[in-house]
Amino acid sequence: MNTADLGLPVDVPSTALFTDHYELTMLQAALKAGTADRRSVFEVFTRRLPEGRRYGVVAGTGRVLDAVENFRFDADVIGFLRERRVVDEETLRWLSSYRFSGDIWGYPEGEVYFPGSPLLRVEGSFAECVLLETVILSILNHDSAIAAAASRMASAAGERPLIEMGARRTHELAAVAASRAAYVGGFTTTSDLAAGFRYDIPTVGTSAHAFTLLHDNERDAFQAQVDSLGPGTTLLVDTYDVTEAVRTAVEVAGPELGAVRIDSGDLLLVAHRVRDQLDELGATRTKIVVTSDLDEYAIASLAAAPVDAYGVGTQLVTGSGHPTCSMVYKLVARAHSADPKAPLEPVAKKSMGAKSSMGGRKWAARRPDEHGVAEAEVIGTGAVPVELADHQLQVELVKGGEVVAREPLDTVRERHAAARARLPLSATQLSKGEAVIPTEYI
């Protein structure tokens, strides 16, 4: 599905104002100075992983490609900038015909990353590249944070499916992006219909406590749901007394009841009791779904419980304690003049503390050991060593302003599962630790 042409309510006519004021004032100054056309290279990377995380997950790349395509200063946007006197008329004329015409390389979406990994490389004139900083970072920082949390939860869940249900815990548009990122990280379904419509993610859902409370008694509520949705539905059994509700659920739906959902209490204890009761009532194939403010630690604690699926909301859409990845967008190389043939010169910020960066256009490769397990993230600025040539990570995403790397979301999801599987086993540990492989610079 090509979502760029859907014209959905969750879309905007232009992404050009998803930027910071100073991007445009820098552009104005560079135009006046005659430096705006200098060939430049910007890179997205993070200096460190969130505390305790052992790997990061690249997510949002597909959304970045859409944002770059839709980065247009139409008449309404130009009018707003003119009214606010953000930039002068010369800059407005330049912006009115803006189209990104450069190249973008990056880690394919779903890949894992580590400190220093050059996740995205944006090349073109300074003017056209600098404008994209904010929108690129806002997408990648958000989506990668959600995908990393989702990946940890998927590792903890093992083969049990995960339902994304966090729409009511975040901004309505962020909820759609979060559903997409969660799917990349290993979730199987979402409750958010906008995410299902836009990204073709499977959607699920049956009823809330309000539906039970609407009816005169629990039996009437269950009967109404089964009459409408069939015995394969999922009945919510913790509105009143769980034991009584399970008994009533099986009486109403029969032993072919699809599932029961538990949303409160000691989930480990209640799940065991419910499983025993279902089996005694002959509903041996009825599944148990648990919800209730789960995170990766709670999911891991239920590994030995008779749980068949997990529903996760708040902790997922807030990155399970890390709602951003601290990615930055830095100029790493630029030409000395506007001559297209002028060679690129490495540039880098030099500062006290941990905010320095490494200049030069970078390549990245992940060196495997003799068993095919990743042992180092190798980053360099010169020629790629022969032994790493087949292990390079960056792929071409945009060429001459044209997107060349759109792919189905299922492909991205499968890539992440494969990339995580090639990491050392300690990558799936939930205990705090350093990056599971070191970053080496050559």
Tab-separated table of C-alpha atoms in Angstrom:
chain	number	residue	atom	x	y	z
A	1	MET	CA	0.000	0.000	0.000
A	2	ASN	CA	1.405	3.417	-0.982
A	3	THR	CA	0.362	5.509	1.998
A	4	ALA	CA	1.875	8.683	0.572
A	5	ASP	CA	-1.124	9.026	-1.772
A	6	LEU	CA	-3.933	8.132	0.617
A	7	GLY	CA	-4.730	11.656	1.738
A	8	LEU	CA	-5.690	10.453	5.202
A	9	PRO	CA	-6.829	12.708	8.032
A	10	VAL	CA	-3.623	11.767	9.859
A	11	ASP	CA	-1.608	13.284	7.027
A	12	VAL	CA	-0.647	16.916	6.562
A	13	PRO	CA	-0.377	18.697	3.189
A	14	SER	CA	3.267	19.599	3.897
A	15	THR	CA	5.945	18.607	6.394
A	16	ALA	CA	7.922	21.807	5.819
A	17	LEU	CA	6.918	23.414	9.110
A	18	PHE	CA	7.889	20.371	11.151
A	19	THR	CA	11.131	22.210	11.686
A	20	ASP	CA	12.754	24.715	13.999
A	21	HIS	CA	12.864	28.455	13.385
A	22	TYR	CA	16.644	28.528	13.300
A	23	GLU	CA	16.855	26.122	10.358
A	24	LEU	CA	15.364	28.880	8.209
A	25	THR	CA	17.427	31.705	9.660
A	26	MET	CA	20.586	29.654	9.046
A	27	LEU	CA	19.413	29.211	5.467
A	28	GLN	CA	18.896	32.969	5.048
A	29	ALA	CA	22.337	33.755	6.409
A	30	ALA	CA	23.987	31.087	4.240
A	31	LEU	CA	22.242	32.420	1.127
A	32	LYS	CA	23.551	35.914	1.869
A	33	ALA	CA	27.043	34.597	2.593
A	34	GLY	CA	27.210	32.557	-0.598
A	35	THR	CA	27.763	29.303	1.303
A	36	ALA	CA	24.296	27.781	0.956
A	37	ASP	CA	25.252	25.785	-2.165
A	38	ARG	CA	28.318	24.136	-0.661
A	39	ARG	CA	28.077	20.375	-0.959
A	40	SER	CA	27.524	18.968	2.533
A	41	VAL	CA	27.133	15.706	4.402
A	42	PHE	CA	24.985	15.394	7.522
A	43	GLU	CA	24.768	12.251	9.629
A	44	VAL	CA	22.307	11.004	12.233
A	45	PHE	CA	23.785	9.103	15.162
A	46	THR	CA	23.560	8.796	18.915
A	47	ARG	CA	26.517	9.111	21.249
A	48	ARG	CA	25.105	6.583	23.706
A	49	LEU	CA	22.251	4.166	24.151
A	50	PRO	CA	19.581	4.894	26.773
A	51	GLU	CA	20.785	3.830	30.193
A	52	GLY	CA	20.830	0.065	30.577
A	53	ARG	CA	19.892	-0.708	26.954
A	54	ARG	CA	22.096	-3.152	25.060
A	55	TYR	CA	21.088	-2.246	21.494
A	56	GLY	CA	18.907	0.214	19.624
A	57	VAL	CA	16.388	-0.377	16.849
A	58	VAL	CA	16.158	1.726	13.682
A	59	ALA	CA	12.503	2.607	13.126
A	60	GLY	CA	10.705	5.368	11.288
A	61	THR	CA	12.820	5.292	8.129
A	62	GLY	CA	9.783	4.763	5.926
A	63	ARG	CA	8.107	7.742	7.569
A	64	VAL	CA	11.247	9.816	7.035
A	65	LEU	CA	11.103	9.063	3.307
A	66	ASP	CA	7.472	10.220	3.207
A	67	ALA	CA	8.391	13.371	5.139
A	68	VAL	CA	11.230	14.243	2.762
A	69	GLU	CA	8.938	13.802	-0.245
A	70	ASN	CA	6.290	16.035	1.333
A	71	PHE	CA	8.729	18.736	2.449
A	72	ARG	CA	7.247	21.505	0.316
A	73	PHE	CA	6.761	25.209	1.029
A	74	ASP	CA	3.351	25.784	-0.540
A	75	ALA	CA	1.557	29.135	-0.721
A	76	ASP	CA	-0.025	28.836	2.724
A	77	VAL	CA	3.296	27.974	4.356
A	78	ILE	CA	5.093	30.796	2.547
A	79	GLY	CA	2.314	33.150	3.632
A	80	PHE	CA	2.740	32.132	7.259
A	81	LEU	CA	6.507	32.671	7.130
A	82	ARG	CA	6.030	36.056	5.465
A	83	GLU	CA	3.435	37.178	8.014
A	84	ARG	CA	5.667	36.176	10.922
A	85	ARG	CA	8.735	37.690	9.231
A	86	VAL	CA	10.705	34.537	9.898
A	87	VAL	CA	12.947	35.106	6.869
A	88	ASP	CA	13.328	37.706	4.126
A	89	GLU	CA	11.770	37.728	0.651
A	90	GLU	CA	14.871	36.348	-1.060
A	91	THR	CA	14.776	33.308	1.225
A	92	LEU	CA	11.020	32.908	0.707
A	93	ARG	CA	11.537	32.824	-3.062
A	94	TRP	CA	14.176	30.130	-2.604
A	95	LEU	CA	11.907	28.114	-0.331
A	96	SER	CA	8.934	28.292	-2.684
A	97	SER	CA	10.723	26.023	-5.165
A	98	TYR	CA	12.386	23.774	-2.578
A	99	ARG	CA	12.708	20.128	-3.517
A	100	PHE	CA	15.287	17.876	-1.909
A	101	SER	CA	17.525	16.752	-4.777
A	102	GLY	CA	20.303	15.037	-2.856
A	103	ASP	CA	21.059	11.495	-1.717
A	104	ILE	CA	20.255	9.696	1.513
A	105	TRP	CA	21.927	6.526	2.728
A	106	GLY	CA	21.174	4.753	5.969
A	107	TYR	CA	20.739	1.612	7.994
A	108	PRO	CA	17.728	-0.263	6.616
A	109	GLU	CA	14.682	0.056	8.834
A	110	GLY	CA	14.456	-2.695	11.448
A	111	GLU	CA	18.236	-3.018	11.751
A	112	VAL	CA	19.818	-2.646	15.174
A	113	TYR	CA	22.334	0.070	16.007
A	114	PHE	CA	24.933	1.073	18.616
A	115	PRO	CA	26.653	4.241	19.873
A	116	GLY	CA	28.175	6.119	16.944
A	117	SER	CA	26.357	4.143	14.248
A	118	PRO	CA	25.807	6.465	11.238
A	119	LEU	CA	22.117	5.656	10.976
A	120	LEU	CA	21.358	8.142	8.228
A	121	ARG	CA	23.606	10.103	5.879
A	122	VAL	CA	22.065	13.047	4.056
A	123	GLU	CA	24.063	14.551	1.175
A	124	GLY	CA	23.347	17.621	-0.946
A	125	SER	CA	23.765	21.350	-0.686
A	126	PHE	CA	23.941	22.798	2.814
A	127	ALA	CA	20.703	24.665	2.153
A	128	GLU	CA	18.608	21.662	1.199
A	129	CYS	CA	20.049	19.351	3.870
A	130	VAL	CA	19.958	21.642	6.890
A	131	LEU	CA	16.197	22.148	6.577
A	132	LEU	CA	15.512	18.435	7.145
A	133	GLU	CA	17.191	18.172	10.547
A	134	THR	CA	14.211	18.595	12.845
A	135	VAL	CA	11.677	16.460	11.005
A	136	ILE	CA	14.162	13.611	10.546
A	137	LEU	CA	15.155	13.628	14.210
A	138	SER	CA	11.602	13.913	15.497
A	139	ILE	CA	10.573	10.819	13.537
A	140	LEU	CA	13.637	8.667	14.206
A	141	ASN	CA	13.935	9.560	17.892
A	142	HIS	CA	10.290	8.742	18.583
A	143	ASP	CA	9.866	5.638	16.450
A	144	SER	CA	13.203	4.090	17.377
A	145	ALA	CA	12.440	4.524	21.081
A	146	ILE	CA	9.103	2.730	20.711
A	147	ALA	CA	10.610	-0.014	18.548
A	148	ALA	CA	13.400	-0.625	21.073
A	149	ALA	CA	10.875	-1.016	23.887
A	150	ALA	CA	8.773	-3.280	21.672
A	151	SER	CA	11.801	-5.403	20.815
A	152	ARG	CA	12.618	-5.956	24.485
A	153	MET	CA	9.014	-6.886	25.167
A	154	ALA	CA	8.972	-9.272	22.212
A	155	SER	CA	12.121	-10.949	23.515
A	156	ALA	CA	10.510	-11.344	26.928
A	157	ALA	CA	7.278	-12.679	25.417
A	158	GLY	CA	8.998	-15.358	23.340
A	159	GLU	CA	6.494	-16.912	20.934
A	160	ARG	CA	3.464	-15.389	22.662
A	161	PRO	CA	1.824	-12.603	20.635
A	162	LEU	CA	1.788	-8.983	21.749
A	163	ILE	CA	-1.078	-6.542	21.221
A	164	GLU	CA	-0.299	-2.820	20.967
A	165	MET	CA	-3.030	-0.889	22.767
A	166	GLY	CA	-1.511	2.444	23.788
A	167	ALA	CA	-3.480	4.904	21.640
A	168	ARG	CA	-5.287	6.416	24.609
A	169	ARG	CA	-1.985	7.084	26.375
A	170	THR	CA	-0.389	9.385	23.810
A	171	HIS	CA	-1.116	12.030	21.161
A	172	GLU	CA	-3.554	10.756	18.541
A	173	LEU	CA	-1.053	11.003	15.695
A	174	ALA	CA	1.848	9.720	17.790
A	175	ALA	CA	-0.341	6.694	18.506
A	176	VAL	CA	-0.362	5.770	14.819
A	177	ALA	CA	3.422	6.088	14.576
A	178	ALA	CA	3.809	4.124	17.820
A	179	SER	CA	1.691	1.273	16.448
A	180	ARG	CA	3.886	1.134	13.363
A	181	ALA	CA	7.098	1.163	15.409
A	182	ALA	CA	5.753	-1.503	17.769
A	183	TYR	CA	4.977	-3.733	14.787
A	184	VAL	CA	8.551	-3.297	13.568
A	185	GLY	CA	9.807	-4.280	17.037
A	186	GLY	CA	7.831	-7.513	17.160
A	187	PHE	CA	4.229	-6.779	18.157
A	188	THR	CA	1.664	-8.725	16.159
A	189	THR	CA	-1.492	-6.593	16.285
A	190	THR	CA	-2.788	-3.169	17.299
A	191	SER	CA	-6.040	-1.823	18.699
A	192	ASP	CA	-5.602	1.432	16.736
A	193	LEU	CA	-7.726	1.434	13.588
A	194	ALA	CA	-5.899	4.398	12.041
A	195	ALA	CA	-2.668	2.397	12.230
A	196	GLY	CA	-4.419	-0.578	10.685
A	197	PHE	CA	-5.784	1.550	7.859
A	198	ARG	CA	-2.603	3.450	7.161
A	199	TYR	CA	-0.041	0.678	7.577
A	200	ASP	CA	-2.086	-2.504	7.112
A	201	ILE	CA	-1.264	-3.739	10.631
A	202	PRO	CA	-3.756	-6.375	11.871
A	203	THR	CA	-6.238	-4.870	14.341
A	204	VAL	CA	-7.998	-6.562	17.264
A	205	GLY	CA	-10.382	-5.706	20.087
A	206	THR	CA	-13.663	-6.770	21.666
A	207	SER	CA	-14.991	-4.920	24.720
A	208	ALA	CA	-14.098	-2.877	27.793
A	209	HIS	CA	-15.462	-2.817	31.336
A	210	ALA	CA	-17.954	-0.180	30.242
A	211	PHE	CA	-19.771	-2.779	28.129
A	212	THR	CA	-20.206	-5.071	31.124
A	213	LEU	CA	-21.321	-2.196	33.349
A	214	LEU	CA	-23.863	-1.116	30.730
A	215	HIS	CA	-25.853	-4.313	31.230
A	216	ASP	CA	-27.935	-5.337	34.228
A	217	ASN	CA	-25.594	-8.219	34.977
A	218	GLU	CA	-22.448	-9.876	33.653
A	219	ARG	CA	-24.322	-12.734	32.016
A	220	ASP	CA	-26.380	-10.350	29.906
A	221	ALA	CA	-23.200	-8.548	28.808
A	222	PHE	CA	-21.454	-11.783	27.864
A	223	GLN	CA	-24.546	-13.053	26.058
A	224	ALA	CA	-24.828	-9.845	24.050
A	225	GLN	CA	-21.181	-10.026	23.031
A	226	VAL	CA	-21.340	-13.695	22.068
A	227	ASP	CA	-24.576	-13.172	20.125
A	228	SER	CA	-22.887	-10.390	18.168
A	229	LEU	CA	-19.308	-11.615	17.780
A	230	GLY	CA	-19.642	-15.377	18.171
A	231	PRO	CA	-18.232	-17.804	20.746
A	232	GLY	CA	-14.684	-17.208	19.505
A	233	THR	CA	-14.693	-13.720	21.034
A	234	THR	CA	-12.641	-12.604	24.041
A	235	LEU	CA	-14.611	-11.920	27.224
A	236	LEU	CA	-13.310	-9.535	29.886
A	237	VAL	CA	-13.640	-11.366	33.209
A	238	ASP	CA	-12.378	-9.043	35.935
A	239	THR	CA	-15.171	-6.461	36.217
A	240	TYR	CA	-16.567	-8.105	39.346
A	241	ASP	CA	-15.515	-11.574	40.561
A	242	VAL	CA	-13.118	-13.392	38.248
A	243	THR	CA	-14.083	-16.925	39.265
A	244	GLU	CA	-17.784	-16.269	38.782
A	245	ALA	CA	-17.128	-14.465	35.515
A	246	VAL	CA	-15.135	-17.346	34.059
A	247	ARG	CA	-17.905	-19.775	34.990
A	248	THR	CA	-20.502	-17.553	33.391
A	249	ALA	CA	-18.372	-16.996	30.293
A	250	VAL	CA	-18.093	-20.720	29.604
A	251	GLU	CA	-21.783	-21.256	30.307
A	252	VAL	CA	-22.687	-18.536	27.790
A	253	ALA	CA	-20.136	-19.224	25.055
A	254	GLY	CA	-19.559	-22.921	25.645
A	255	PRO	CA	-16.207	-24.717	25.671
A	256	GLU	CA	-15.359	-23.097	22.325
A	257	LEU	CA	-14.958	-19.688	24.001
A	258	GLY	CA	-12.077	-17.974	22.233
A	259	ALA	CA	-10.359	-16.216	25.121
A	260	VAL	CA	-10.748	-14.438	28.416
A	261	ARG	CA	-8.969	-11.206	29.293
A	262	ILE	CA	-7.615	-10.342	32.745
A	263	ASP	CA	-6.880	-6.656	33.341
A	264	SER	CA	-6.153	-6.390	37.077
A	265	GLY	CA	-4.920	-8.161	40.169
A	266	ASP	CA	-1.953	-10.459	40.691
A	267	LEU	CA	-1.708	-11.584	37.069
A	268	LEU	CA	0.586	-14.534	37.806
A	269	LEU	CA	-1.701	-15.972	40.462
A	270	VAL	CA	-4.959	-15.169	38.671
A	271	ALA	CA	-3.751	-16.613	35.359
A	272	HIS	CA	-2.965	-19.968	36.996
A	273	ARG	CA	-6.341	-20.054	38.718
A	274	VAL	CA	-8.206	-19.130	35.558
A	275	ARG	CA	-6.353	-21.754	33.525
A	276	ASP	CA	-7.223	-24.443	36.041
A	277	GLN	CA	-10.838	-23.350	36.097
A	278	LEU	CA	-11.142	-23.229	32.306
A	279	ASP	CA	-9.699	-26.719	32.012
A	280	GLU	CA	-12.087	-28.057	34.673
A	281	LEU	CA	-15.004	-26.547	32.745
A	282	GLY	CA	-13.873	-28.229	29.529
A	283	ALA	CA	-12.681	-25.003	27.867
A	284	THR	CA	-9.198	-26.398	27.365
A	285	ARG	CA	-8.563	-24.415	24.179
A	286	THR	CA	-9.748	-21.078	25.548
A	287	LYS	CA	-6.830	-18.667	25.634
A	288	ILE	CA	-5.866	-16.218	28.369
A	289	VAL	CA	-4.939	-12.629	27.482
A	290	VAL	CA	-3.470	-10.359	30.159
A	291	THR	CA	-3.233	-6.567	30.164
A	292	SER	CA	-2.785	-4.008	33.001
A	293	ASP	CA	0.216	-1.653	32.638
A	294	LEU	CA	2.617	-4.315	31.415
A	295	ASP	CA	6.252	-3.679	30.514
A	296	GLU	CA	9.082	-6.017	29.531
A	297	TYR	CA	9.809	-6.877	33.161
A	298	ALA	CA	6.200	-7.778	33.919
A	299	ILE	CA	6.034	-9.822	30.725
A	300	ALA	CA	9.203	-11.694	31.693
A	301	SER	CA	7.784	-12.380	35.158
A	302	LEU	CA	4.814	-14.100	33.504
A	303	ALA	CA	6.958	-16.420	31.374
A	304	ALA	CA	5.964	-19.448	33.470
A	305	ALA	CA	2.308	-18.446	33.675
A	306	PRO	CA	-0.372	-20.001	31.431
A	307	VAL	CA	-0.720	-16.791	29.441
A	308	ASP	CA	-1.319	-16.856	25.697
A	309	ALA	CA	-1.022	-13.172	24.758
A	310	TYR	CA	-0.152	-9.801	26.250
A	311	GLY	CA	-1.723	-6.401	25.682
A	312	VAL	CA	0.603	-3.453	26.287
A	313	GLY	CA	-0.209	0.257	26.300
A	314	THR	CA	1.341	2.976	28.439
A	315	GLN	CA	4.813	1.538	28.866
A	316	LEU	CA	5.138	0.800	25.163
A	317	VAL	CA	4.127	4.186	23.761
A	318	THR	CA	6.380	5.960	26.272
A	319	GLY	CA	9.407	3.862	25.340
A	320	SER	CA	9.298	1.938	28.636
A	321	GLY	CA	11.102	4.717	30.467
A	322	HIS	CA	13.122	5.985	27.484
A	323	PRO	CA	10.842	8.017	25.175
A	324	THR	CA	13.704	9.265	22.993
A	325	CYS	CA	17.006	7.921	21.672
A	326	SER	CA	19.011	11.176	21.881
A	327	MET	CA	19.860	11.027	18.184
A	328	VAL	CA	21.554	14.068	16.674
A	329	TYR	CA	21.967	15.393	13.115
A	330	LYS	CA	25.453	16.766	12.561
A	331	LEU	CA	27.377	18.255	9.671
A	332	VAL	CA	30.379	15.957	9.200
A	333	ALA	CA	31.791	17.104	5.863
A	334	ARG	CA	31.432	20.029	3.457
A	335	ALA	CA	33.082	21.439	0.371
A	336	HIS	CA	35.256	24.544	0.586
A	337	SER	CA	33.272	26.226	-2.200
A	338	ALA	CA	30.073	25.872	-4.209
A	339	ASP	CA	31.976	24.239	-7.078
A	340	PRO	CA	30.333	20.801	-7.564
A	341	LYS	CA	33.813	19.328	-8.048
A	342	ALA	CA	35.245	20.782	-4.854
A	343	PRO	CA	36.408	17.984	-2.551
A	344	LEU	CA	34.655	17.333	0.755
A	345	GLU	CA	36.499	18.298	3.917
A	346	PRO	CA	35.752	16.616	7.255
A	347	VAL	CA	34.319	18.930	9.919
A	348	ALA	CA	33.403	18.217	13.520
A	349	LYS	CA	32.294	19.982	16.656
A	350	LYS	CA	35.027	20.188	19.277
A	351	SER	CA	33.758	20.742	22.791
A	352	MET	CA	34.369	19.855	26.389
A	353	GLY	CA	32.487	16.886	27.770
A	354	ALA	CA	30.594	14.272	25.800
A	355	LYS	CA	29.274	16.398	22.928
A	356	SER	CA	32.199	16.122	20.532
A	357	SER	CA	31.739	14.268	17.242
A	358	MET	CA	33.843	12.620	14.564
A	359	GLY	CA	34.119	14.312	11.190
A	360	GLY	CA	34.060	12.777	7.724
A	361	ARG	CA	31.570	10.798	5.656
A	362	LYS	CA	31.355	7.405	7.346
A	363	TRP	CA	30.675	3.852	6.380
A	364	ALA	CA	29.590	1.166	8.853
A	365	ALA	CA	29.936	-2.596	8.987
A	366	ARG	CA	29.094	-5.199	11.583
A	367	ARG	CA	31.897	-7.725	11.994
A	368	PRO	CA	30.707	-11.269	12.764
A	369	ASP	CA	32.644	-13.931	14.608
A	370	GLU	CA	33.268	-17.431	13.239
A	371	HIS	CA	29.700	-18.413	14.190
A	372	GLY	CA	28.068	-15.490	12.406
A	373	VAL	CA	27.320	-13.670	15.658
A	374	ALA	CA	28.001	-9.925	15.709
A	375	GLU	CA	31.137	-9.011	17.640
A	376	ALA	CA	31.738	-5.336	16.748
A	377	GLU	CA	30.220	-2.304	15.031
A	378	VAL	CA	33.024	-0.996	12.853
A	379	ILE	CA	32.908	2.600	11.612
A	380	GLY	CA	35.379	4.290	9.310
A	381	THR	CA	35.912	7.203	6.927
A	382	GLY	CA	38.430	5.778	4.512
A	383	ALA	CA	38.365	2.729	2.294
A	384	VAL	CA	36.306	-0.201	3.533
A	385	PRO	CA	38.565	-3.156	4.426
A	386	VAL	CA	38.098	-6.094	2.100
A	387	GLU	CA	37.074	-8.396	4.928
A	388	LEU	CA	34.192	-6.060	5.838
A	389	ALA	CA	32.941	-5.328	2.338
A	390	ASP	CA	30.136	-7.894	2.578
A	391	HIS	CA	29.070	-6.741	6.041
A	392	GLN	CA	28.316	-3.090	5.332
A	393	LEU	CA	25.110	-1.761	6.847
A	394	GLN	CA	24.129	1.348	4.918
A	395	VAL	CA	21.830	1.152	1.897
A	396	GLU	CA	20.737	3.798	-0.571
A	397	LEU	CA	17.351	5.285	0.374
A	398	VAL	CA	17.091	8.403	-1.799
A	399	LYS	CA	18.970	9.036	-5.045
A	400	GLY	CA	18.895	12.437	-6.699
A	401	GLY	CA	15.868	13.376	-4.641
A	402	GLU	CA	13.899	10.247	-5.585
A	403	VAL	CA	12.984	7.595	-3.004
A	404	VAL	CA	14.457	4.245	-4.110
A	405	ALA	CA	13.993	2.031	-1.049
A	406	ARG	CA	10.345	1.792	-0.011
A	407	GLU	CA	9.456	-1.634	1.301
A	408	PRO	CA	6.554	-3.447	2.983
A	409	LEU	CA	6.334	-3.137	6.759
A	410	ASP	CA	6.374	-6.917	7.126
A	411	THR	CA	9.804	-6.949	5.445
A	412	VAL	CA	11.045	-4.431	8.009
A	413	ARG	CA	9.602	-6.491	10.860
A	414	GLU	CA	11.289	-9.646	9.612
A	415	ARG	CA	14.584	-7.794	9.204
A	416	HIS	CA	14.512	-6.725	12.818
A	417	ALA	CA	13.870	-10.247	14.064
A	418	ALA	CA	16.804	-11.497	11.977
A	419	ALA	CA	19.118	-8.683	13.111
A	420	ARG	CA	18.319	-9.281	16.779
A	421	ALA	CA	18.921	-13.011	16.321
A	422	ARG	CA	22.457	-12.301	15.072
A	423	LEU	CA	23.399	-10.475	18.269
A	424	PRO	CA	25.044	-12.210	21.230
A	425	LEU	CA	22.534	-13.904	23.537
A	426	SER	CA	23.130	-11.322	26.242
A	427	ALA	CA	21.339	-8.777	24.041
A	428	THR	CA	18.024	-10.144	25.287
A	429	GLN	CA	18.878	-9.756	28.959
A	430	LEU	CA	16.635	-7.239	30.691
A	431	SER	CA	19.175	-6.415	33.384
A	432	LYS	CA	21.010	-3.142	32.863
A	433	GLY	CA	24.232	-3.331	30.900
A	434	GLU	CA	26.398	-1.742	28.257
A	435	ALA	CA	25.990	-2.095	24.498
A	436	VAL	CA	26.123	-5.779	23.641
A	437	ILE	CA	28.941	-5.220	21.119
A	438	PRO	CA	31.592	-2.483	21.092
A	439	THR	CA	31.904	0.296	18.515
A	440	GLU	CA	35.329	0.409	16.817
A	441	TYR	CA	36.594	3.336	14.740
A	442	ILE	CA	39.177	2.796	12.003
